[in-house]
Short mmCIF file of C-alpha atoms in Angstrom, two decimals:
data_model
loop_
_atom_site.label_atom_id
_atom_site.label_comp_id
_atom_site.label_asym_id
_atom_site.label_seq_id
_atom_site.Cartn_x
_atom_site.Cartn_y
_atom_site.Cartn_z
CA MET A 15 22.09 -29.32 -11.72
CA ASP A 16 19.86 -29.43 -14.79
CA VAL A 17 16.56 -27.67 -14.37
CA VAL A 18 13.35 -27.74 -16.40
CA ILE A 19 10.94 -24.82 -15.93
CA LEU A 20 7.29 -25.57 -16.56
CA GLY A 21 5.41 -22.32 -17.05
CA SER A 22 6.21 -18.98 -18.63
CA GLY A 23 4.36 -16.50 -16.43
CA ASN A 24 5.78 -13.84 -14.12
CA VAL A 25 7.04 -16.23 -11.45
CA ALA A 26 8.53 -18.68 -13.98
CA THR A 27 10.28 -15.82 -15.76
CA HIS A 28 11.85 -14.16 -12.71
CA LEU A 29 12.69 -17.47 -11.08
CA GLY A 30 14.26 -18.86 -14.25
CA LYS A 31 16.46 -15.80 -14.53
CA ALA A 32 17.49 -15.91 -10.87
CA LEU A 33 18.33 -19.63 -11.03
CA SER A 34 20.28 -19.12 -14.20
CA HIS A 35 22.28 -16.25 -12.63
CA ALA A 36 22.97 -18.48 -9.63
CA GLY A 37 24.63 -21.04 -11.90
CA TYR A 38 21.83 -23.55 -12.30
CA ASN A 39 21.61 -24.97 -15.78
CA ILE A 40 18.16 -24.32 -17.22
CA VAL A 41 17.90 -26.96 -19.93
CA GLN A 42 14.31 -26.52 -21.03
CA VAL A 43 11.19 -24.37 -20.73
CA TRP A 44 7.76 -25.85 -21.21
CA SER A 45 4.59 -23.80 -21.68
CA ARG A 46 1.24 -24.60 -23.25
CA ASN A 47 1.79 -21.46 -25.26
CA GLU A 48 4.70 -22.16 -27.60
CA VAL A 49 5.49 -18.52 -28.27
CA HIS A 50 5.85 -17.86 -24.53
CA ALA A 51 7.90 -21.03 -24.04
CA LYS A 52 10.25 -19.99 -26.82
CA GLU A 53 10.56 -16.43 -25.58
CA LEU A 54 11.57 -17.42 -22.06
CA ALA A 55 13.76 -20.32 -23.24
CA CYS A 56 15.59 -17.88 -25.48
CA ARG A 57 16.33 -15.55 -22.56
CA LEU A 58 17.59 -18.46 -20.47
CA GLY A 59 19.61 -20.14 -23.21
CA ALA A 60 17.42 -23.24 -22.95
CA ASP A 61 15.38 -25.45 -25.25
CA HIS A 62 11.65 -25.08 -25.35
CA THR A 63 8.58 -27.22 -25.92
CA ASN A 64 4.82 -27.00 -25.59
CA ASP A 65 4.47 -30.80 -25.41
CA LEU A 66 4.74 -32.43 -21.99
CA ARG A 67 5.71 -35.69 -23.69
CA GLN A 68 8.81 -33.99 -25.02
CA LEU A 69 10.21 -32.95 -21.64
CA ASN A 70 13.91 -33.40 -21.05
CA PRO A 71 14.06 -36.80 -19.27
CA THR A 72 17.47 -36.37 -17.61
CA ALA A 73 16.92 -33.16 -15.65
CA HIS A 74 17.39 -33.16 -11.86
CA LEU A 75 14.75 -30.60 -11.03
CA TYR A 76 11.35 -29.80 -12.51
CA PHE A 77 9.93 -26.45 -11.44
CA VAL A 78 6.16 -26.36 -11.94
CA SER A 79 5.28 -22.68 -12.03
CA VAL A 80 1.80 -22.63 -13.51
CA VAL A 81 -1.55 -21.32 -12.24
CA ASP A 82 -2.88 -23.30 -9.31
CA ASP A 83 -5.73 -25.08 -11.02
CA VAL A 84 -3.38 -26.57 -13.62
CA ILE A 85 -0.68 -27.83 -11.23
CA LEU A 86 -2.30 -31.21 -10.62
CA THR A 87 -2.99 -31.78 -14.32
CA VAL A 88 0.59 -31.00 -15.27
CA LEU A 89 1.97 -33.24 -12.51
CA SER A 90 -0.34 -36.10 -13.49
CA GLN A 91 0.74 -35.87 -17.11
CA LEU A 92 4.39 -35.80 -16.08
CA LYS A 93 3.80 -38.91 -13.99
CA ALA A 94 1.89 -40.64 -16.79
CA GLY A 95 4.66 -39.82 -19.29
CA ASN A 96 7.11 -41.56 -16.96
CA ARG A 97 10.09 -39.91 -18.65
CA TYR A 98 12.22 -38.68 -15.75
CA ARG A 99 15.11 -39.88 -13.57
CA ASP A 100 14.36 -41.96 -10.52
CA ASP A 101 15.94 -39.30 -8.34
CA ALA A 102 14.32 -36.34 -10.09
CA MET A 103 12.77 -33.75 -7.80
CA PHE A 104 9.50 -31.93 -8.50
CA ILE A 105 8.84 -28.50 -7.08
CA HIS A 106 5.89 -26.15 -7.36
CA THR A 107 5.98 -22.43 -6.64
CA SER A 108 2.45 -21.74 -5.51
CA GLY A 109 1.36 -19.94 -2.36
CA SER A 110 -1.94 -21.67 -2.04
CA THR A 111 -1.53 -25.25 -3.28
CA ALA A 112 -0.68 -27.66 -0.45
CA ILE A 113 2.32 -29.96 -0.70
CA ASP A 114 0.01 -32.97 -0.75
CA VAL A 115 -0.76 -32.25 -4.41
CA PHE A 116 2.33 -34.43 -5.05
CA ASN A 117 1.02 -37.34 -2.93
CA GLY A 118 0.98 -40.66 -4.75
CA LEU A 119 2.67 -39.16 -7.80
CA PHE A 120 6.33 -38.68 -6.91
CA ASN A 121 8.77 -39.63 -4.16
CA THR A 122 10.88 -36.51 -3.95
CA TYR A 123 9.20 -33.15 -4.08
CA GLY A 124 8.86 -29.78 -2.50
CA VAL A 125 7.47 -26.27 -2.58
CA PHE A 126 9.43 -23.13 -3.34
CA TYR A 127 7.25 -20.04 -2.83
CA PRO A 128 8.86 -16.64 -3.37
CA LEU A 129 6.80 -14.06 -1.51
CA GLN A 130 6.90 -11.20 -3.94
CA THR A 131 4.86 -9.54 -6.66
CA PHE A 132 6.39 -10.12 -10.05
CA SER A 133 5.51 -8.33 -13.22
CA LYS A 134 7.23 -8.49 -16.54
CA VAL A 135 7.70 -4.73 -16.69
CA LYS A 136 9.95 -4.50 -13.64
CA GLU A 137 13.12 -6.25 -12.54
CA VAL A 138 13.33 -7.41 -8.94
CA ASP A 139 16.26 -8.21 -6.72
CA PHE A 140 15.65 -11.82 -5.73
CA LYS A 141 18.16 -11.55 -2.84
CA SER A 142 15.67 -9.62 -0.71
CA ILE A 143 12.69 -11.85 -1.47
CA PRO A 144 11.69 -14.26 1.30
CA VAL A 145 11.39 -17.81 -0.03
CA LEU A 146 9.07 -20.16 1.84
CA ILE A 147 9.95 -23.80 1.39
CA GLU A 148 8.55 -27.21 2.29
CA ALA A 149 9.66 -30.68 1.19
CA SER A 150 8.74 -34.36 1.15
CA ASP A 151 11.69 -35.37 3.36
CA PHE A 152 14.93 -34.07 4.89
CA THR A 153 17.05 -34.85 1.85
CA ALA A 154 14.66 -33.00 -0.42
CA LEU A 155 14.52 -30.15 2.08
CA GLY A 156 18.31 -29.92 1.96
CA ILE A 157 18.30 -29.64 -1.83
CA ILE A 158 15.53 -27.06 -1.93
CA ARG A 159 17.05 -25.02 0.91
CA LYS A 160 20.39 -24.87 -0.91
CA LEU A 161 18.58 -23.80 -4.05
CA ALA A 162 16.64 -21.12 -2.17
CA TYR A 163 19.75 -19.73 -0.48
CA ALA A 164 21.50 -19.59 -3.84
CA ILE A 165 19.10 -16.88 -4.95
CA SER A 166 17.68 -15.37 -1.75
CA ASP A 167 18.98 -14.17 1.62
CA ARG A 168 15.81 -15.09 3.48
CA VAL A 169 14.60 -18.68 3.47
CA GLU A 170 12.00 -20.13 5.84
CA VAL A 171 10.55 -23.59 6.22
CA VAL A 172 6.78 -23.32 6.61
CA THR A 173 3.81 -25.68 6.53
CA SER A 174 1.28 -25.62 3.70
CA ALA A 175 -1.27 -23.92 5.98
CA GLN A 176 1.23 -21.22 6.96
CA ARG A 177 2.13 -20.71 3.34
CA LYS A 178 -1.52 -20.26 2.46
CA SER A 179 -1.93 -17.66 5.21
CA LEU A 180 1.11 -15.85 3.80
CA HIS A 181 -0.43 -15.91 0.36
CA ILE A 182 -3.69 -14.46 1.68
CA ALA A 183 -1.79 -11.82 3.66
CA ALA A 184 0.00 -10.98 0.41
CA VAL A 185 -3.31 -10.65 -1.41
CA PHE A 186 -4.41 -8.07 1.17
CA ALA A 187 -1.10 -6.22 1.45
CA CYS A 188 -0.16 -6.28 -2.22
CA ASN A 189 -2.98 -7.13 -4.63
CA TYR A 190 -5.71 -5.23 -2.80
CA THR A 191 -3.36 -2.41 -1.94
CA ASN A 192 -2.54 -2.02 -5.62
CA TYR A 193 -6.26 -1.99 -6.36
CA LEU A 194 -6.66 0.90 -3.91
CA TYR A 195 -3.89 2.68 -5.86
CA ILE A 196 -5.95 2.14 -9.02
CA ILE A 197 -9.01 3.72 -7.37
CA ALA A 198 -6.91 6.66 -6.19
CA GLN A 199 -5.50 7.15 -9.67
CA GLN A 200 -8.90 7.09 -11.34
CA LEU A 201 -10.39 9.43 -8.77
CA LEU A 202 -7.59 11.92 -9.35
CA GLU A 203 -7.91 11.65 -13.12
CA GLN A 204 -11.63 12.35 -12.88
CA ASN A 205 -10.75 15.54 -11.04
CA ALA A 206 -8.07 16.62 -13.50
CA LEU A 207 -5.25 15.86 -11.09
CA ASP A 208 -1.97 14.08 -11.64
CA PHE A 209 -1.46 10.65 -10.02
CA ASP A 210 2.12 11.80 -9.33
CA LEU A 211 0.79 14.01 -6.55
CA ILE A 212 -0.06 11.02 -4.41
CA LYS A 213 3.05 8.94 -5.08
CA PRO A 214 5.11 10.35 -2.17
CA LEU A 215 2.22 9.48 0.14
CA ILE A 216 2.06 5.91 -1.17
CA LYS A 217 5.78 5.52 -0.72
CA GLU A 218 5.74 6.94 2.81
CA THR A 219 2.83 4.68 3.80
CA ALA A 220 4.80 1.59 2.77
CA ASP A 221 8.08 2.91 4.23
CA LYS A 222 6.50 3.67 7.57
CA ILE A 223 5.57 0.09 8.36
CA GLN A 224 9.09 -1.16 7.62
CA LEU A 225 10.04 0.14 11.06
CA HIS A 226 6.73 0.67 12.81
CA ASP A 227 3.75 -1.46 13.64
CA PRO A 228 0.97 -0.63 11.13
CA SER A 229 -1.62 -0.37 13.91
CA GLU A 230 0.54 2.29 15.58
CA VAL A 231 0.73 4.47 12.50
CA GLN A 232 -2.86 4.26 11.26
CA THR A 233 -4.08 7.75 10.38
CA GLY A 234 -7.08 9.31 8.64
CA PRO A 235 -10.66 10.34 9.38
CA ALA A 236 -11.95 6.81 10.16
CA ILE A 237 -9.48 6.03 12.94
CA ARG A 238 -10.13 9.54 14.33
CA LYS A 239 -13.85 8.77 14.15
CA ASP A 240 -14.39 11.99 12.22
CA MET A 241 -17.90 11.00 11.16
CA ALA A 242 -18.67 14.30 9.41
CA ILE A 243 -15.73 13.82 7.04
CA LEU A 244 -16.59 10.18 6.39
CA GLU A 245 -20.12 11.20 5.49
CA ASP A 246 -18.88 14.03 3.33
CA HIS A 247 -16.54 11.66 1.45
CA MET A 248 -19.36 9.18 0.91
CA LYS A 249 -21.40 11.99 -0.61
CA PHE A 250 -18.51 12.98 -2.87
CA LEU A 251 -18.30 9.37 -4.11
CA LYS A 252 -22.02 9.04 -4.80
CA ALA A 253 -21.52 8.76 -8.56
CA ASN A 254 -19.51 5.60 -8.06
CA LYS A 255 -21.39 3.00 -6.03
CA GLU A 256 -18.44 0.56 -6.15
CA TRP A 257 -15.98 3.00 -4.62
CA GLN A 258 -18.61 4.04 -2.09
CA ASP A 259 -19.07 0.42 -0.98
CA ILE A 260 -15.34 -0.05 -0.50
CA TYR A 261 -14.99 3.29 1.28
CA LYS A 262 -17.85 2.41 3.62
CA LEU A 263 -16.74 -1.12 4.45
CA LEU A 264 -13.17 -0.08 5.24
CA SER A 265 -14.10 3.05 7.16
CA ASP A 266 -16.64 1.09 9.24
CA ARG A 267 -13.93 -1.39 10.19
CA LEU A 268 -11.47 1.35 11.12
CA VAL A 269 -14.06 3.17 13.21
CA ALA A 270 -14.75 -0.13 14.98
CA LEU A 271 -11.01 -0.64 15.47
CA SER A 272 -10.61 2.82 17.00
CA THR A 273 -13.48 2.10 19.39
CA LYS A 274 -11.89 -1.16 20.50
CA LYS A 275 -8.63 0.58 21.41
CA MET B 2 6.90 36.69 9.49
CA ASP B 3 5.36 35.88 12.86
CA VAL B 4 3.27 32.75 12.85
CA VAL B 5 0.75 31.33 15.31
CA ILE B 6 -0.02 27.62 15.10
CA LEU B 7 -3.45 26.55 16.26
CA GLY B 8 -3.47 22.82 16.90
CA SER B 9 -0.94 20.32 18.21
CA GLY B 10 -1.70 17.18 16.22
CA ASN B 11 0.47 15.43 13.65
CA VAL B 12 0.05 18.04 10.90
CA ALA B 13 0.54 20.99 13.28
CA THR B 14 3.69 19.37 14.67
CA HIS B 15 5.38 18.54 11.38
CA LEU B 16 4.31 21.80 9.77
CA GLY B 17 5.46 23.88 12.73
CA LYS B 18 8.88 22.27 12.59
CA ALA B 19 9.18 22.72 8.82
CA LEU B 20 8.15 26.38 8.99
CA SER B 21 10.55 26.99 11.83
CA HIS B 22 13.42 25.36 9.88
CA ALA B 23 12.53 27.54 6.90
CA GLY B 24 13.07 30.65 9.00
CA TYR B 25 9.51 31.56 9.89
CA ASN B 26 9.14 32.82 13.42
CA ILE B 27 6.67 30.67 15.32
CA VAL B 28 5.57 32.95 18.13
CA GLN B 29 2.83 30.89 19.71
CA VAL B 30 1.10 27.51 19.79
CA TRP B 31 -2.51 27.18 20.82
CA SER B 32 -4.22 23.91 21.65
CA ARG B 33 -7.29 23.06 23.72
CA ASN B 34 -5.02 20.64 25.50
CA GLU B 35 -2.50 22.74 27.43
CA VAL B 36 0.04 19.92 27.83
CA HIS B 37 0.11 19.37 24.07
CA ALA B 38 0.32 23.11 23.41
CA LYS B 39 3.25 23.42 25.78
CA GLU B 40 5.04 20.40 24.37
CA LEU B 41 4.92 21.62 20.77
CA ALA B 42 5.61 25.25 21.75
CA CYS B 43 8.68 24.07 23.60
CA ARG B 44 10.03 22.27 20.52
CA LEU B 45 9.42 25.36 18.39
CA GLY B 46 10.75 27.89 20.87
CA ALA B 47 7.35 29.56 21.05
CA ASP B 48 4.88 30.63 23.71
CA HIS B 49 1.82 28.52 24.31
CA THR B 50 -1.77 28.96 25.40
CA ASN B 51 -4.98 26.97 25.60
CA ASP B 52 -7.11 30.10 25.62
CA LEU B 53 -8.16 31.56 22.27
CA ARG B 54 -8.63 34.95 23.94
CA GLN B 55 -4.92 34.97 24.74
CA LEU B 56 -3.72 34.62 21.16
CA ASN B 57 -0.80 36.75 20.07
CA PRO B 58 -2.53 39.74 18.40
CA THR B 59 0.38 40.93 16.26
CA ALA B 60 1.16 37.79 14.27
CA HIS B 61 1.02 37.88 10.46
CA LEU B 62 -0.17 34.31 9.91
CA TYR B 63 -2.52 32.06 11.84
CA PHE B 64 -2.31 28.40 10.86
CA VAL B 65 -5.45 26.54 11.89
CA SER B 66 -4.47 22.89 11.96
CA VAL B 67 -7.26 21.25 13.93
CA VAL B 68 -9.71 18.47 13.11
CA ASP B 69 -12.24 19.45 10.48
CA ASP B 70 -15.32 19.73 12.64
CA VAL B 71 -13.61 22.25 14.91
CA ILE B 72 -12.22 24.57 12.21
CA LEU B 73 -15.32 26.73 11.95
CA THR B 74 -15.66 27.05 15.74
CA VAL B 75 -12.04 28.09 16.14
CA LEU B 76 -12.30 30.62 13.30
CA SER B 77 -15.52 32.07 14.71
CA GLN B 78 -13.97 32.51 18.12
CA LEU B 79 -10.92 34.15 16.58
CA LYS B 80 -13.19 36.53 14.72
CA ALA B 81 -15.27 37.23 17.84
CA GLY B 82 -12.12 37.93 19.88
CA ASN B 83 -11.15 40.53 17.28
CA ARG B 84 -7.53 40.56 18.46
CA TYR B 85 -5.54 40.40 15.24
CA ARG B 86 -3.89 42.73 12.74
CA ASP B 87 -5.99 44.10 9.88
CA ASP B 88 -3.66 42.44 7.39
CA ALA B 89 -3.41 39.12 9.27
CA MET B 90 -3.84 36.03 7.12
CA PHE B 91 -5.72 32.91 8.21
CA ILE B 92 -4.86 29.51 6.78
CA HIS B 93 -6.26 26.05 7.38
CA THR B 94 -4.50 22.81 6.52
CA SER B 95 -7.41 20.48 5.89
CA GLY B 96 -7.94 18.27 2.86
CA SER B 97 -11.69 18.21 3.08
CA THR B 98 -12.86 21.59 4.38
CA ALA B 99 -13.66 24.02 1.56
CA ILE B 100 -12.13 27.46 1.45
CA ASP B 101 -15.57 29.03 1.96
CA VAL B 102 -15.36 28.16 5.66
CA PHE B 103 -13.62 31.57 5.92
CA ASN B 104 -16.45 33.42 4.13
CA GLY B 105 -17.81 36.36 6.05
CA LEU B 106 -15.18 35.99 8.76
CA PHE B 107 -11.91 37.30 7.35
CA ASN B 108 -10.62 39.17 4.31
CA THR B 109 -7.34 37.42 3.68
CA TYR B 110 -7.19 33.68 3.93
CA GLY B 111 -6.12 30.49 2.29
CA VAL B 112 -5.64 26.75 2.45
CA PHE B 113 -2.33 24.93 2.79
CA TYR B 114 -2.84 21.17 2.49
CA PRO B 115 0.27 18.96 2.67
CA LEU B 116 -0.56 15.64 1.02
CA GLN B 117 1.23 13.26 3.31
CA THR B 118 0.64 10.94 6.23
CA PHE B 119 2.18 12.30 9.38
CA SER B 120 2.73 10.42 12.57
CA LYS B 121 4.62 11.49 15.62
CA VAL B 122 6.83 8.42 15.55
CA LYS B 123 8.46 9.18 12.22
CA GLU B 124 10.23 12.17 10.73
CA VAL B 125 9.34 13.16 7.18
CA ASP B 126 11.18 15.19 4.59
CA PHE B 127 8.80 18.03 3.83
CA LYS B 128 10.67 18.89 0.62
CA SER B 129 9.13 15.94 -1.20
CA ILE B 130 5.60 16.50 0.07
CA PRO B 131 3.18 18.06 -2.43
CA VAL B 132 1.43 21.07 -0.94
CA LEU B 133 -1.97 21.97 -2.39
CA ILE B 134 -2.87 25.60 -1.94
CA GLU B 135 -5.82 27.90 -2.48
CA ALA B 136 -6.37 31.51 -1.44
CA SER B 137 -8.91 34.30 -1.15
CA ASP B 138 -7.15 36.53 -3.71
CA PHE B 139 -3.96 36.89 -5.73
CA THR B 140 -2.05 38.68 -2.99
CA ALA B 141 -2.92 36.00 -0.47
CA LEU B 142 -2.03 33.34 -3.04
CA GLY B 143 1.38 34.96 -3.47
CA ILE B 144 2.05 34.84 0.27
CA ILE B 145 0.90 31.28 0.66
CA ARG B 146 2.77 30.10 -2.43
CA LYS B 147 6.00 31.60 -1.13
CA LEU B 148 5.41 29.92 2.20
CA ALA B 149 4.73 26.57 0.54
CA TYR B 150 7.84 26.77 -1.65
CA ALA B 151 9.90 27.60 1.42
CA ILE B 152 9.28 24.12 2.75
CA SER B 153 8.30 21.98 -0.25
CA ASP B 154 9.51 21.43 -3.81
CA ARG B 155 6.05 20.66 -5.15
CA VAL B 156 3.30 23.24 -4.85
CA GLU B 157 0.02 23.18 -6.77
CA VAL B 158 -2.94 25.54 -6.81
CA VAL B 159 -6.14 23.48 -6.66
CA THR B 160 -9.82 24.14 -6.07
CA SER B 161 -11.58 23.00 -2.91
CA ALA B 162 -13.32 20.20 -4.86
CA GLN B 163 -10.02 19.00 -6.27
CA ARG B 164 -8.47 19.09 -2.84
CA LYS B 165 -11.29 16.99 -1.47
CA SER B 166 -10.82 14.42 -4.23
CA LEU B 167 -7.12 14.32 -3.34
CA HIS B 168 -7.99 13.77 0.29
CA ILE B 169 -10.32 10.90 -0.61
CA ALA B 170 -7.70 9.40 -2.93
CA ALA B 171 -5.28 9.63 0.00
CA VAL B 172 -7.73 7.84 2.26
CA PHE B 173 -7.83 4.96 -0.23
CA ALA B 174 -4.12 4.89 -1.04
CA CYS B 175 -2.80 5.53 2.46
CA ASN B 176 -5.31 5.01 5.28
CA TYR B 177 -7.04 2.00 3.78
CA THR B 178 -3.79 0.58 2.49
CA ASN B 179 -2.37 0.77 6.00
CA TYR B 180 -5.47 -1.00 7.26
CA LEU B 181 -4.79 -3.83 4.80
CA TYR B 182 -1.27 -4.00 6.25
CA ILE B 183 -2.86 -4.39 9.70
CA ILE B 184 -4.99 -7.29 8.45
CA ALA B 185 -1.94 -8.93 6.87
CA GLN B 186 0.01 -8.56 10.10
CA GLN B 187 -2.74 -10.06 12.23
CA LEU B 188 -3.28 -12.92 9.81
CA LEU B 189 0.42 -13.76 9.91
CA GLU B 190 0.56 -13.53 13.68
CA GLN B 191 -2.37 -15.92 13.95
CA ASN B 192 -0.35 -18.38 11.89
CA ALA B 193 2.83 -17.96 13.90
CA LEU B 194 4.58 -16.04 11.13
CA ASP B 195 6.65 -12.90 11.27
CA PHE B 196 5.24 -9.70 9.72
CA ASP B 197 8.79 -9.02 8.49
CA LEU B 198 8.28 -11.70 5.84
CA ILE B 199 5.82 -9.55 3.97
CA LYS B 200 7.62 -6.22 4.25
CA PRO B 201 9.66 -6.59 1.03
CA LEU B 202 6.41 -7.28 -0.81
CA ILE B 203 4.77 -4.18 0.64
CA LYS B 204 7.76 -2.07 -0.32
CA GLU B 205 7.88 -3.48 -3.85
CA THR B 206 4.14 -2.91 -4.34
CA ALA B 207 4.54 0.78 -3.49
CA ASP B 208 7.79 1.13 -5.45
CA LYS B 209 6.30 -0.41 -8.55
CA ILE B 210 3.68 2.27 -9.08
CA GLN B 211 6.25 5.06 -8.80
CA LEU B 212 7.21 4.26 -12.39
CA HIS B 213 4.33 2.14 -13.66
CA ASP B 214 0.60 2.55 -13.98
CA PRO B 215 -1.06 0.59 -11.12
CA SER B 216 -3.58 -0.96 -13.49
CA GLU B 217 -0.69 -2.34 -15.57
CA VAL B 218 0.96 -4.05 -12.63
CA GLN B 219 -2.06 -5.53 -10.89
CA THR B 220 -1.35 -9.14 -9.96
CA GLY B 221 -2.97 -11.87 -7.87
CA PRO B 222 -5.69 -14.50 -8.11
CA ALA B 223 -8.59 -12.05 -8.57
CA ILE B 224 -7.21 -10.28 -11.65
CA ARG B 225 -6.32 -13.74 -13.05
CA LYS B 226 -9.89 -14.82 -12.31
CA ASP B 227 -8.54 -17.84 -10.45
CA MET B 228 -11.91 -18.60 -8.85
CA ALA B 229 -10.75 -21.80 -7.14
CA ILE B 230 -8.09 -19.89 -5.20
CA LEU B 231 -10.48 -17.09 -4.31
CA GLU B 232 -12.94 -19.63 -2.95
CA ASP B 233 -10.20 -21.43 -1.08
CA HIS B 234 -9.02 -18.18 0.51
CA MET B 235 -12.57 -17.32 1.54
CA LYS B 236 -12.79 -20.71 3.24
CA PHE B 237 -9.49 -20.13 5.02
CA LEU B 238 -10.84 -16.81 6.35
CA LYS B 239 -14.13 -18.26 7.58
CA ALA B 240 -13.27 -17.65 11.24
CA ASN B 241 -13.11 -13.92 10.57
CA LYS B 242 -16.26 -12.61 8.93
CA GLU B 243 -14.86 -9.05 8.71
CA TRP B 244 -11.79 -10.08 6.75
CA GLN B 245 -13.93 -12.34 4.59
CA ASP B 246 -16.21 -9.41 3.70
CA ILE B 247 -13.27 -7.25 2.71
CA TYR B 248 -11.64 -10.08 0.77
CA LYS B 249 -14.87 -10.75 -1.11
CA LEU B 250 -15.70 -7.16 -1.96
CA LEU B 251 -12.22 -6.38 -3.27
CA SER B 252 -11.82 -9.65 -5.16
CA ASP B 253 -15.24 -9.22 -6.78
CA ARG B 254 -14.20 -5.78 -8.01
CA LEU B 255 -10.91 -7.05 -9.39
CA VAL B 256 -12.59 -9.96 -11.15
CA ALA B 257 -15.03 -7.44 -12.70
CA LEU B 258 -12.08 -5.24 -13.68
CA SER B 259 -10.31 -8.15 -15.37
CA THR B 260 -13.49 -8.98 -17.29
CA LYS B 261 -13.81 -5.41 -18.53
CA LYS B 262 -10.27 -5.47 -19.96
#
């Protein structure tokens, strides 16, 4: 199957590589940024373009892996260009854009959402990444499921609303978690301490919930309702109003949670 | 060396076991709760008591591993009881209580703070846990350092202020992170999705910062300033004001962070 990748960000990059390894033939990479298009195309042994009118018209699959607010524009331009096979399939990779973004544009389409955090600095093993899929019809679902299983061991069919809830859960559990790591790092640096000191703790915290329910393993002064410590920490953070606000909001919630139990 | 453990919580339990494995002789466990005292004492092959006046008077080390707001009370009662060797050493294991809690009470004392999250449901390998120590004098520091190296590969001498900053960093990177996992789990459950789906993401997020700077690997809609998605997520969360507040505060900070870059 010939595949065109539209996009050159983290998801496009990791997905392109995984598809290529799985034997799919990546024929072209499109990106608004020509340098990025070329770079990724080069790694995938594909052509590249930054002009949507120059897309390969004989590909079987078009993966649209661009930021959410550009998906509709890209799809509309593809449709307007009208240079694709009748049986071509269009797929986006977003967590938060509903499948109905394709409505009225194409006949055969789907969503392929890999639930993972990708960054260019680190390789990931796609096999362990859950892929959430959705499609316009059963035939399309069959194609996208086969594709998903070619690169991942965990594939689930979900609705657009479920997918959005997964994306939001991922924002909490990954994006915001990483932001808390940033705060921890900066706090340690300000106190002449090495971020390395806290890495085993971060690892253990994530390892623990692989086998245990997170609400069973919650620890710390807030869940113990140790108000003196919470107050003392707030005082320590007084030079940084932003950290204080976050500390307060989260500790309040945990104290409330411990009271509910 | 004969050791008395005061406390029967998560830290007391894991520490008692590690010290015992390292060849220290745990002679007694004290806890206000006699059942807990007995349970831990039993596992350590030690005596137990719930009466501070019945503490073993010939021990060399007294580990005070109780919640912060009780440390001073326990120490004062120990002092008042006056049943301990002249050269006995007193150690607390708190992240946030300064070493001066011992001032005017004892001559030889120190702090032994293992930077890890302990829960009774999961074993931990103490070897990889950083232990932050502090002591009343060089002789005491020597004793406590030897003790720390007997059970851990990473020992650092830090001041009380540094230790507190580490504790606060740990609250952000561990306690609050785990709370975000709880939110993610509940959000998924509400949408009939399995928490397992997000576990690889949680693991990868923690793994990534073992080798990379967290601010280099921050991902998600907020750091991309994808305002449409942020707004859409806020709308999705409208039934839960608490989650909305947390989402908003953290996304605002990340948007500000991305602007600063």
